[in-house]
């Protein structure tokens, strides 16, 4: 009589699944960490019984959540075993370069063991959501949208009006006092600090009857995106304009297109012309 043999297969679950986050220089990322756009974060997922576990798990690192309204971006697979480097068999590691869209996202480590017709799975989610900060940043495209310079012809532009908007990224939003416009005219420098939520108007010359430029309140035009605007009128000379923006993570100074002024011409008896104000 033949004896019946039964092969007993025992699944041993991967234990103590751990998710670690660190900066490129080895500092642990926690709830108090300040992560900047462009920083590199190393992400490691591991379990502690590689010599006993059966069957061999598949590890997967993901990034979930955030504030992006596009549902396709709610989950991103960063790495998975077999397609990315596994260290010591029980560890999966990858790195990401942080972007603005990573704000409030969380890392997830997923471990799946396939045993016959069933999956044995466990998941660990990072206890913190990424808080992503950014020093003031103006993209090249924003500057390319502005002209090379503004030309004002005093002969025809009696009531010229020029508005120069500058869109920038900044997290957190800069304080009003840290957004400063500088206007240089005839070797004189004028600085306008946005000290309040209201616009600030200035005259370039005491004898002017109208304000020559006005800085408008900072507008929020998107998540972490703002616009600063200066408006110029009553222009009677060349002007050089710069914008300074700062927050706790950095600052920038941007030179904006110059205002090139051509004086109004006066007619002489012989039909010649000369710039107004010359004798």
PDB file of C-alpha atoms in Angstrom:
ATOM      1  CA  UNK A   1       0.000   0.000   0.000  1.00  0.00           C
ATOM      2  CA  UNK A   2       1.412   3.296  -1.068  1.00  0.00           C
ATOM      3  CA  UNK A   3       1.874   5.870   1.620  1.00  0.00           C
ATOM      4  CA  UNK A   4       0.499   9.326   1.007  1.00  0.00           C
ATOM      5  CA  UNK A   5       2.888  12.154   1.465  1.00  0.00           C
ATOM      6  CA  UNK A   6       1.796  15.689   2.223  1.00  0.00           C
ATOM      7  CA  UNK A   7       4.187  18.529   1.563  1.00  0.00           C
ATOM      8  CA  UNK A   8       3.528  21.257   4.068  1.00  0.00           C
ATOM      9  CA  UNK A   9       4.498  24.742   2.964  1.00  0.00           C
ATOM     10  CA  UNK A  10       4.666  27.345   5.675  1.00  0.00           C
ATOM     11  CA  UNK A  11       4.639  31.027   4.839  1.00  0.00           C
ATOM     12  CA  UNK A  12       6.744  33.195   7.071  1.00  0.00           C
ATOM     13  CA  UNK A  13       5.745  36.822   7.019  1.00  0.00           C
ATOM     14  CA  UNK A  14       8.285  39.618   6.638  1.00  0.00           C
ATOM     15  CA  UNK A  15       8.488  41.365   9.990  1.00  0.00           C
ATOM     16  CA  UNK A  16       9.189  44.861  11.274  1.00  0.00           C
ATOM     17  CA  UNK A  17       8.667  46.699   8.020  1.00  0.00           C
ATOM     18  CA  UNK A  18      10.463  50.035   8.396  1.00  0.00           C
ATOM     19  CA  UNK A  19      10.497  53.184   6.282  1.00  0.00           C
ATOM     20  CA  UNK A  20      13.388  55.645   6.689  1.00  0.00           C
ATOM     21  CA  UNK A  21      13.778  59.100   5.161  1.00  0.00           C
ATOM     22  CA  UNK A  22      17.028  61.026   5.113  1.00  0.00           C
ATOM     23  CA  UNK A  23      18.673  63.895   3.303  1.00  0.00           C
ATOM     24  CA  UNK A  24      21.559  63.351   0.906  1.00  0.00           C
ATOM     25  CA  UNK A  25      24.008  64.171   3.743  1.00  0.00           C
ATOM     26  CA  UNK A  26      22.451  61.618   6.111  1.00  0.00           C
ATOM     27  CA  UNK A  27      20.204  63.769   8.296  1.00  0.00           C
ATOM     28  CA  UNK A  28      16.906  62.125   9.258  1.00  0.00           C
ATOM     29  CA  UNK A  29      13.819  63.745   7.758  1.00  0.00           C
ATOM     30  CA  UNK A  30      11.129  64.313  10.397  1.00  0.00           C
ATOM     31  CA  UNK A  31       8.209  66.623  11.106  1.00  0.00           C
ATOM     32  CA  UNK A  32      10.612  69.462  11.975  1.00  0.00           C
ATOM     33  CA  UNK A  33      12.680  69.184   8.796  1.00  0.00           C
ATOM     34  CA  UNK A  34      12.709  72.022   6.272  1.00  0.00           C
ATOM     35  CA  UNK A  35      12.739  70.479   2.806  1.00  0.00           C
ATOM     36  CA  UNK A  36      13.498  72.843  -0.080  1.00  0.00           C
ATOM     37  CA  UNK A  37      12.557  72.508  -3.722  1.00  0.00           C
ATOM     38  CA  UNK A  38      15.500  70.754  -5.390  1.00  0.00           C
ATOM     39  CA  UNK A  39      16.616  68.866  -2.268  1.00  0.00           C
ATOM     40  CA  UNK A  40      17.332  65.142  -2.538  1.00  0.00           C
ATOM     41  CA  UNK A  41      15.621  62.720  -0.159  1.00  0.00           C
ATOM     42  CA  UNK A  42      16.858  59.130   0.253  1.00  0.00           C
ATOM     43  CA  UNK A  43      14.040  56.665   0.967  1.00  0.00           C
ATOM     44  CA  UNK A  44      14.686  53.187   2.368  1.00  0.00           C
ATOM     45  CA  UNK A  45      12.201  50.365   2.986  1.00  0.00           C
ATOM     46  CA  UNK A  46      13.329  47.210   4.815  1.00  0.00           C
ATOM     47  CA  UNK A  47      12.280  44.223   6.923  1.00  0.00           C
ATOM     48  CA  UNK A  48      14.391  42.377   9.492  1.00  0.00           C
ATOM     49  CA  UNK A  49      14.109  38.611   8.793  1.00  0.00           C
ATOM     50  CA  UNK A  50      15.555  37.983   5.325  1.00  0.00           C
ATOM     51  CA  UNK A  51      16.951  34.559   6.322  1.00  0.00           C
ATOM     52  CA  UNK A  52      13.552  33.246   7.417  1.00  0.00           C
ATOM     53  CA  UNK A  53      10.978  34.979   5.270  1.00  0.00           C
ATOM     54  CA  UNK A  54       9.095  32.826   2.743  1.00  0.00           C
ATOM     55  CA  UNK A  55       8.139  33.446   0.028  1.00  0.00           C
ATOM     56  CA  UNK A  56      10.497  36.304  -0.851  1.00  0.00           C
ATOM     57  CA  UNK A  57       8.538  39.568  -0.663  1.00  0.00           C
ATOM     58  CA  UNK A  58       8.182  42.168  -3.333  1.00  0.00           C
ATOM     59  CA  UNK A  59       8.917  45.615  -1.938  1.00  0.00           C
ATOM     60  CA  UNK A  60       7.459  48.770  -3.408  1.00  0.00           C
ATOM     61  CA  UNK A  61       8.094  52.426  -2.560  1.00  0.00           C
ATOM     62  CA  UNK A  62       5.380  54.935  -3.404  1.00  0.00           C
ATOM     63  CA  UNK A  63       4.572  58.610  -2.980  1.00  0.00           C
ATOM     64  CA  UNK A  64       0.913  59.394  -2.306  1.00  0.00           C
ATOM     65  CA  UNK A  65      -1.446  62.273  -1.627  1.00  0.00           C
ATOM     66  CA  UNK A  66      -0.507  65.899  -1.860  1.00  0.00           C
ATOM     67  CA  UNK A  67      -2.430  68.891  -3.122  1.00  0.00           C
ATOM     68  CA  UNK A  68      -2.475  68.172  -6.852  1.00  0.00           C
ATOM     69  CA  UNK A  69      -6.029  68.001  -8.174  1.00  0.00           C
ATOM     70  CA  UNK A  70      -4.984  65.595 -10.945  1.00  0.00           C
ATOM     71  CA  UNK A  71      -6.028  62.125  -9.746  1.00  0.00           C
ATOM     72  CA  UNK A  72      -3.282  60.511 -11.839  1.00  0.00           C
ATOM     73  CA  UNK A  73      -0.736  62.159  -9.553  1.00  0.00           C
ATOM     74  CA  UNK A  74      -2.230  60.877  -6.299  1.00  0.00           C
ATOM     75  CA  UNK A  75       0.074  57.837  -6.341  1.00  0.00           C
ATOM     76  CA  UNK A  76       3.540  57.540  -7.834  1.00  0.00           C
ATOM     77  CA  UNK A  77       5.609  54.326  -7.733  1.00  0.00           C
ATOM     78  CA  UNK A  78       9.184  55.338  -6.999  1.00  0.00           C
ATOM     79  CA  UNK A  79      10.842  51.913  -6.917  1.00  0.00           C
ATOM     80  CA  UNK A  80      10.070  48.210  -6.714  1.00  0.00           C
ATOM     81  CA  UNK A  81      12.146  45.094  -6.154  1.00  0.00           C
ATOM     82  CA  UNK A  82      13.400  43.452  -9.319  1.00  0.00           C
ATOM     83  CA  UNK A  83      13.419  46.782 -11.133  1.00  0.00           C
ATOM     84  CA  UNK A  84      15.515  48.737  -8.691  1.00  0.00           C
ATOM     85  CA  UNK A  85      18.566  47.960  -6.614  1.00  0.00           C
ATOM     86  CA  UNK A  86      17.858  45.837  -3.518  1.00  0.00           C
ATOM     87  CA  UNK A  87      20.534  45.937  -0.842  1.00  0.00           C
ATOM     88  CA  UNK A  88      21.045  42.837   1.333  1.00  0.00           C
ATOM     89  CA  UNK A  89      17.882  41.338  -0.207  1.00  0.00           C
ATOM     90  CA  UNK A  90      15.622  42.827   2.439  1.00  0.00           C
ATOM     91  CA  UNK A  91      16.072  46.509   1.648  1.00  0.00           C
ATOM     92  CA  UNK A  92      14.816  48.703  -1.165  1.00  0.00           C
ATOM     93  CA  UNK A  93      16.258  52.175  -1.576  1.00  0.00           C
ATOM     94  CA  UNK A  94      15.669  55.064  -3.933  1.00  0.00           C
ATOM     95  CA  UNK A  95      16.097  58.849  -4.071  1.00  0.00           C
ATOM     96  CA  UNK A  96      13.872  61.692  -5.249  1.00  0.00           C
ATOM     97  CA  UNK A  97      14.496  65.313  -6.112  1.00  0.00           C
ATOM     98  CA  UNK A  98      11.809  67.329  -4.361  1.00  0.00           C
ATOM     99  CA  UNK A  99       9.523  69.514  -6.480  1.00  0.00           C
ATOM    100  CA  UNK A 100       6.800  72.043  -5.657  1.00  0.00           C
ATOM    101  CA  UNK A 101       4.122  69.406  -6.332  1.00  0.00           C
ATOM    102  CA  UNK A 102       5.438  67.221  -3.486  1.00  0.00           C
ATOM    103  CA  UNK A 103       3.930  69.474  -0.815  1.00  0.00           C
ATOM    104  CA  UNK A 104       2.016  67.382   1.769  1.00  0.00           C
ATOM    105  CA  UNK A 105       2.796  64.078   0.071  1.00  0.00           C
ATOM    106  CA  UNK A 106       3.679  60.963   2.068  1.00  0.00           C
ATOM    107  CA  UNK A 107       5.976  58.036   1.385  1.00  0.00           C
ATOM    108  CA  UNK A 108       4.617  54.488   1.541  1.00  0.00           C
ATOM    109  CA  UNK A 109       6.483  51.192   1.810  1.00  0.00           C
ATOM    110  CA  UNK A 110       4.469  48.206   0.604  1.00  0.00           C
ATOM    111  CA  UNK A 111       5.521  44.594   1.123  1.00  0.00           C
ATOM    112  CA  UNK A 112       3.688  41.770  -0.718  1.00  0.00           C
ATOM    113  CA  UNK A 113       4.300  38.021  -0.403  1.00  0.00           C
ATOM    114  CA  UNK A 114       2.480  35.834  -2.939  1.00  0.00           C
ATOM    115  CA  UNK A 115       1.619  32.430  -1.469  1.00  0.00           C
ATOM    116  CA  UNK A 116      -0.421  30.087  -3.651  1.00  0.00           C
ATOM    117  CA  UNK A 117      -3.604  32.030  -4.439  1.00  0.00           C
ATOM    118  CA  UNK A 118      -3.269  34.575  -1.686  1.00  0.00           C
ATOM    119  CA  UNK A 119      -1.264  37.710  -1.087  1.00  0.00           C
ATOM    120  CA  UNK A 120       0.239  38.389   2.279  1.00  0.00           C
ATOM    121  CA  UNK A 121       0.780  42.085   2.425  1.00  0.00           C
ATOM    122  CA  UNK A 122       1.738  44.762   4.870  1.00  0.00           C
ATOM    123  CA  UNK A 123       2.165  48.497   4.465  1.00  0.00           C
ATOM    124  CA  UNK A 124       3.839  51.245   6.394  1.00  0.00           C
ATOM    125  CA  UNK A 125       3.162  54.928   5.735  1.00  0.00           C
ATOM    126  CA  UNK A 126       5.559  57.683   6.683  1.00  0.00           C
ATOM    127  CA  UNK A 127       4.204  59.505   9.759  1.00  0.00           C
ATOM    128  CA  UNK A 128       4.931  62.909   8.247  1.00  0.00           C
ATOM    129  CA  UNK A 129       3.732  64.803   5.221  1.00  0.00           C
ATOM    130  CA  UNK A 130       6.407  66.648   3.293  1.00  0.00           C
ATOM    131  CA  UNK A 131       6.557  70.357   4.035  1.00  0.00           C
ATOM    132  CA  UNK A 132       8.245  71.814   0.999  1.00  0.00           C
ATOM    133  CA  UNK A 133       9.687  75.334   1.110  1.00  0.00           C
ATOM    134  CA  UNK A 134      11.259  77.482  -1.588  1.00  0.00           C
ATOM    135  CA  UNK A 135      13.297  80.671  -1.672  1.00  0.00           C
ATOM    136  CA  UNK A 136      11.963  83.349  -4.034  1.00  0.00           C
ATOM    137  CA  UNK A 137      12.332  82.056  -7.581  1.00  0.00           C
ATOM    138  CA  UNK A 138      11.542  83.672 -10.920  1.00  0.00           C
ATOM    139  CA  UNK A 139      11.451  81.305 -13.877  1.00  0.00           C
ATOM    140  CA  UNK A 140      13.185  82.150 -17.138  1.00  0.00           C
ATOM    141  CA  UNK A 141       9.824  81.980 -18.902  1.00  0.00           C
ATOM    142  CA  UNK A 142       8.386  84.705 -16.676  1.00  0.00           C
ATOM    143  CA  UNK A 143      11.251  87.033 -17.633  1.00  0.00           C
ATOM    144  CA  UNK A 144      11.082  86.096 -21.317  1.00  0.00           C
ATOM    145  CA  UNK A 145       7.471  87.239 -21.379  1.00  0.00           C
ATOM    146  CA  UNK A 146       8.688  90.785 -20.723  1.00  0.00           C
ATOM    147  CA  UNK A 147      10.100  92.954 -23.531  1.00  0.00           C
ATOM    148  CA  UNK A 148      13.806  93.697 -23.792  1.00  0.00           C
ATOM    149  CA  UNK A 149      13.073  97.336 -22.925  1.00  0.00           C
ATOM    150  CA  UNK A 150      10.192  99.828 -22.898  1.00  0.00           C
ATOM    151  CA  UNK A 151      10.403 102.772 -25.280  1.00  0.00           C
ATOM    152  CA  UNK A 152       8.712 106.076 -24.467  1.00  0.00           C
ATOM    153  CA  UNK A 153       8.541 108.792 -27.128  1.00  0.00           C
ATOM    154  CA  UNK A 154       7.950 112.127 -25.421  1.00  0.00           C
ATOM    155  CA  UNK A 155       6.679 113.580 -28.713  1.00  0.00           C
ATOM    156  CA  UNK A 156       3.591 111.397 -28.815  1.00  0.00           C
ATOM    157  CA  UNK A 157       3.282 109.695 -25.426  1.00  0.00           C
ATOM    158  CA  UNK A 158       1.899 112.425 -23.192  1.00  0.00           C
ATOM    159  CA  UNK A 159       0.039 110.027 -20.928  1.00  0.00           C
ATOM    160  CA  UNK A 160       2.161 106.905 -21.223  1.00  0.00           C
ATOM    161  CA  UNK A 161       1.319 104.081 -18.829  1.00  0.00           C
ATOM    162  CA  UNK A 162       3.535 101.031 -18.290  1.00  0.00           C
ATOM    163  CA  UNK A 163       2.679  98.109 -16.048  1.00  0.00           C
ATOM    164  CA  UNK A 164       5.422  95.587 -15.246  1.00  0.00           C
ATOM    165  CA  UNK A 165       4.151  92.411 -13.542  1.00  0.00           C
ATOM    166  CA  UNK A 166       6.626  89.895 -12.115  1.00  0.00           C
ATOM    167  CA  UNK A 167       5.415  86.404 -11.197  1.00  0.00           C
ATOM    168  CA  UNK A 168       7.491  84.458  -8.702  1.00  0.00           C
ATOM    169  CA  UNK A 169       7.415  81.348  -6.520  1.00  0.00           C
ATOM    170  CA  UNK A 170       7.978  81.568  -2.788  1.00  0.00           C
ATOM    171  CA  UNK A 171       7.124  79.322   0.155  1.00  0.00           C
ATOM    172  CA  UNK A 172       6.404  80.855   2.552  1.00  0.00           C
ATOM    173  CA  UNK A 173       5.031  84.056   1.082  1.00  0.00           C
ATOM    174  CA  UNK A 174       7.508  86.912   1.598  1.00  0.00           C
ATOM    175  CA  UNK A 175       6.562  89.603   4.055  1.00  0.00           C
ATOM    176  CA  UNK A 176       5.517  92.876   2.491  1.00  0.00           C
ATOM    177  CA  UNK A 177       8.645  94.612   3.792  1.00  0.00           C
ATOM    178  CA  UNK A 178      10.799  92.073   1.926  1.00  0.00           C
ATOM    179  CA  UNK A 179       9.454  92.970  -1.516  1.00  0.00           C
ATOM    180  CA  UNK A 180      11.348  96.095  -2.575  1.00  0.00           C
ATOM    181  CA  UNK A 181      11.240  97.913  -5.910  1.00  0.00           C
ATOM    182  CA  UNK A 182      14.206 100.119  -6.835  1.00  0.00           C
ATOM    183  CA  UNK A 183      13.851 102.860  -9.455  1.00  0.00           C
ATOM    184  CA  UNK A 184      16.989 104.715 -10.589  1.00  0.00           C
ATOM    185  CA  UNK A 185      16.544 108.043 -12.349  1.00  0.00           C
ATOM    186  CA  UNK A 186      19.218 110.661 -13.094  1.00  0.00           C
ATOM    187  CA  UNK A 187      21.596 109.027 -10.613  1.00  0.00           C
ATOM    188  CA  UNK A 188      18.931 109.181  -7.920  1.00  0.00           C
ATOM    189  CA  UNK A 189      17.685 105.995  -6.297  1.00  0.00           C
ATOM    190  CA  UNK A 190      14.129 105.507  -5.056  1.00  0.00           C
ATOM    191  CA  UNK A 191      13.107 102.448  -3.071  1.00  0.00           C
ATOM    192  CA  UNK A 192       9.544 101.385  -2.519  1.00  0.00           C
ATOM    193  CA  UNK A 193       8.857  98.820   0.205  1.00  0.00           C
ATOM    194  CA  UNK A 194       5.416  97.280   0.228  1.00  0.00           C
ATOM    195  CA  UNK A 195       4.786  97.929   3.925  1.00  0.00           C
ATOM    196  CA  UNK A 196       1.047  97.393   3.743  1.00  0.00           C
ATOM    197  CA  UNK A 197      -1.618  95.637   1.715  1.00  0.00           C
ATOM    198  CA  UNK A 198      -2.269  98.871  -0.142  1.00  0.00           C
ATOM    199  CA  UNK A 199      -0.428 100.285  -3.144  1.00  0.00           C
ATOM    200  CA  UNK A 200       2.379 102.774  -2.607  1.00  0.00           C
ATOM    201  CA  UNK A 201       2.778 105.749  -4.989  1.00  0.00           C
ATOM    202  CA  UNK A 202       5.844 107.963  -5.451  1.00  0.00           C
ATOM    203  CA  UNK A 203       6.870 111.085  -7.346  1.00  0.00           C
ATOM    204  CA  UNK A 204      10.257 111.153  -8.987  1.00  0.00           C
ATOM    205  CA  UNK A 205      10.523 114.935  -8.746  1.00  0.00           C
ATOM    206  CA  UNK A 206       9.031 117.237  -6.092  1.00  0.00           C
ATOM    207  CA  UNK A 207       7.568 119.469  -8.800  1.00  0.00           C
ATOM    208  CA  UNK A 208       5.680 116.611 -10.435  1.00  0.00           C
ATOM    209  CA  UNK A 209       1.921 116.997 -10.214  1.00  0.00           C
ATOM    210  CA  UNK A 210       1.320 113.279 -10.626  1.00  0.00           C
ATOM    211  CA  UNK A 211       2.874 110.205  -9.113  1.00  0.00           C
ATOM    212  CA  UNK A 212       5.459 108.646 -11.396  1.00  0.00           C
ATOM    213  CA  UNK A 213       5.218 105.083 -10.171  1.00  0.00           C
ATOM    214  CA  UNK A 214       3.092 102.938  -7.943  1.00  0.00           C
ATOM    215  CA  UNK A 215       3.731  99.504  -6.474  1.00  0.00           C
ATOM    216  CA  UNK A 216       0.649  97.315  -6.184  1.00  0.00           C
ATOM    217  CA  UNK A 217      -0.167  94.845  -3.385  1.00  0.00           C
ATOM    218  CA  UNK A 218       1.274  91.356  -3.800  1.00  0.00           C
ATOM    219  CA  UNK A 219      -1.234  89.006  -5.441  1.00  0.00           C
ATOM    220  CA  UNK A 220      -1.501  85.273  -4.916  1.00  0.00           C
ATOM    221  CA  UNK A 221      -1.978  83.714  -8.357  1.00  0.00           C
ATOM    222  CA  UNK A 222      -1.496  80.032  -7.472  1.00  0.00           C
ATOM    223  CA  UNK A 223      -0.281  77.719  -4.724  1.00  0.00           C
ATOM    224  CA  UNK A 224       3.072  79.189  -3.695  1.00  0.00           C
ATOM    225  CA  UNK A 225       2.935  81.598  -6.664  1.00  0.00           C
ATOM    226  CA  UNK A 226       2.657  85.370  -6.387  1.00  0.00           C
ATOM    227  CA  UNK A 227       2.750  88.477  -8.537  1.00  0.00           C
ATOM    228  CA  UNK A 228       4.380  91.823  -7.775  1.00  0.00           C
ATOM    229  CA  UNK A 229       3.548  94.738 -10.051  1.00  0.00           C
ATOM    230  CA  UNK A 230       4.896  98.230 -10.585  1.00  0.00           C
ATOM    231  CA  UNK A 231       3.028 100.819 -12.661  1.00  0.00           C
ATOM    232  CA  UNK A 232       4.773 103.812 -14.222  1.00  0.00           C
ATOM    233  CA  UNK A 233       3.369 106.990 -15.699  1.00  0.00           C
ATOM    234  CA  UNK A 234       4.419 110.627 -16.194  1.00  0.00           C
ATOM    235  CA  UNK A 235       7.777 109.404 -17.520  1.00  0.00           C
ATOM    236  CA  UNK A 236      10.272 112.133 -18.467  1.00  0.00           C
ATOM    237  CA  UNK A 237      13.630 110.340 -18.308  1.00  0.00           C
ATOM    238  CA  UNK A 238      15.336 106.968 -18.625  1.00  0.00           C
ATOM    239  CA  UNK A 239      14.588 104.613 -15.751  1.00  0.00           C
ATOM    240  CA  UNK A 240      16.339 101.538 -14.425  1.00  0.00           C
ATOM    241  CA  UNK A 241      14.199  99.188 -12.346  1.00  0.00           C
ATOM    242  CA  UNK A 242      15.075  96.260 -10.088  1.00  0.00           C
ATOM    243  CA  UNK A 243      13.057  94.030  -7.764  1.00  0.00           C
ATOM    244  CA  UNK A 244      14.305  92.487  -4.513  1.00  0.00           C
ATOM    245  CA  UNK A 245      12.369  89.614  -2.904  1.00  0.00           C
ATOM    246  CA  UNK A 246      13.308  87.663   0.226  1.00  0.00           C
ATOM    247  CA  UNK A 247      11.917  85.031   2.571  1.00  0.00           C
ATOM    248  CA  UNK A 248      13.548  83.052   5.379  1.00  0.00           C
ATOM    249  CA  UNK A 249      15.114  80.615   2.886  1.00  0.00           C
ATOM    250  CA  UNK A 250      16.788  83.042   0.506  1.00  0.00           C
ATOM    251  CA  UNK A 251      16.506  86.144  -1.636  1.00  0.00           C
ATOM    252  CA  UNK A 252      16.956  87.386  -5.176  1.00  0.00           C
ATOM    253  CA  UNK A 253      17.482  90.621  -7.070  1.00  0.00           C
ATOM    254  CA  UNK A 254      16.101  90.853 -10.595  1.00  0.00           C
ATOM    255  CA  UNK A 255      16.863  93.654 -13.026  1.00  0.00           C
ATOM    256  CA  UNK A 256      13.831  94.432 -15.169  1.00  0.00           C
ATOM    257  CA  UNK A 257      13.587  95.944 -18.665  1.00  0.00           C
ATOM    258  CA  UNK A 258      14.800  99.533 -18.768  1.00  0.00           C
ATOM    259  CA  UNK A 259      12.573 102.481 -19.636  1.00  0.00           C
ATOM    260  CA  UNK A 260      14.150 104.328 -22.582  1.00  0.00           C
ATOM    261  CA  UNK A 261      12.828 107.876 -22.894  1.00  0.00           C
ATOM    262  CA  UNK A 262      13.120 110.051 -25.993  1.00  0.00           C
ATOM    263  CA  UNK A 263      12.520 113.757 -25.143  1.00  0.00           C
ATOM    264  CA  UNK A 264       9.746 115.731 -26.754  1.00  0.00           C
ATOM    265  CA  UNK A 265      10.951 117.642 -29.825  1.00  0.00           C
ATOM    266  CA  UNK A 266      10.385 121.357 -30.485  1.00  0.00           C
ATOM    267  CA  UNK A 267       9.986 122.836 -33.963  1.00  0.00           C
ATOM    268  CA  UNK A 268      12.420 125.613 -35.026  1.00  0.00           C
ATOM    269  CA  UNK A 269      11.656 128.281 -37.656  1.00  0.00           C
ATOM    270  CA  UNK A 270      13.626 126.446 -40.346  1.00  0.00           C
ATOM    271  CA  UNK A 271      11.588 123.295 -39.647  1.00  0.00           C
ATOM    272  CA  UNK A 272      14.425 121.691 -37.764  1.00  0.00           C
ATOM    273  CA  UNK A 273      13.819 120.053 -34.420  1.00  0.00           C
ATOM    274  CA  UNK A 274      15.608 119.974 -31.122  1.00  0.00           C
ATOM    275  CA  UNK A 275      14.929 118.176 -27.826  1.00  0.00           C
ATOM    276  CA  UNK A 276      12.697 120.151 -25.507  1.00  0.00           C
ATOM    277  CA  UNK A 277      14.546 121.952 -22.747  1.00  0.00           C
ATOM    278  CA  UNK A 278      17.752 122.544 -24.773  1.00  0.00           C
ATOM    279  CA  UNK A 279      18.824 126.090 -25.648  1.00  0.00           C
TER     280      UNK A 279
END
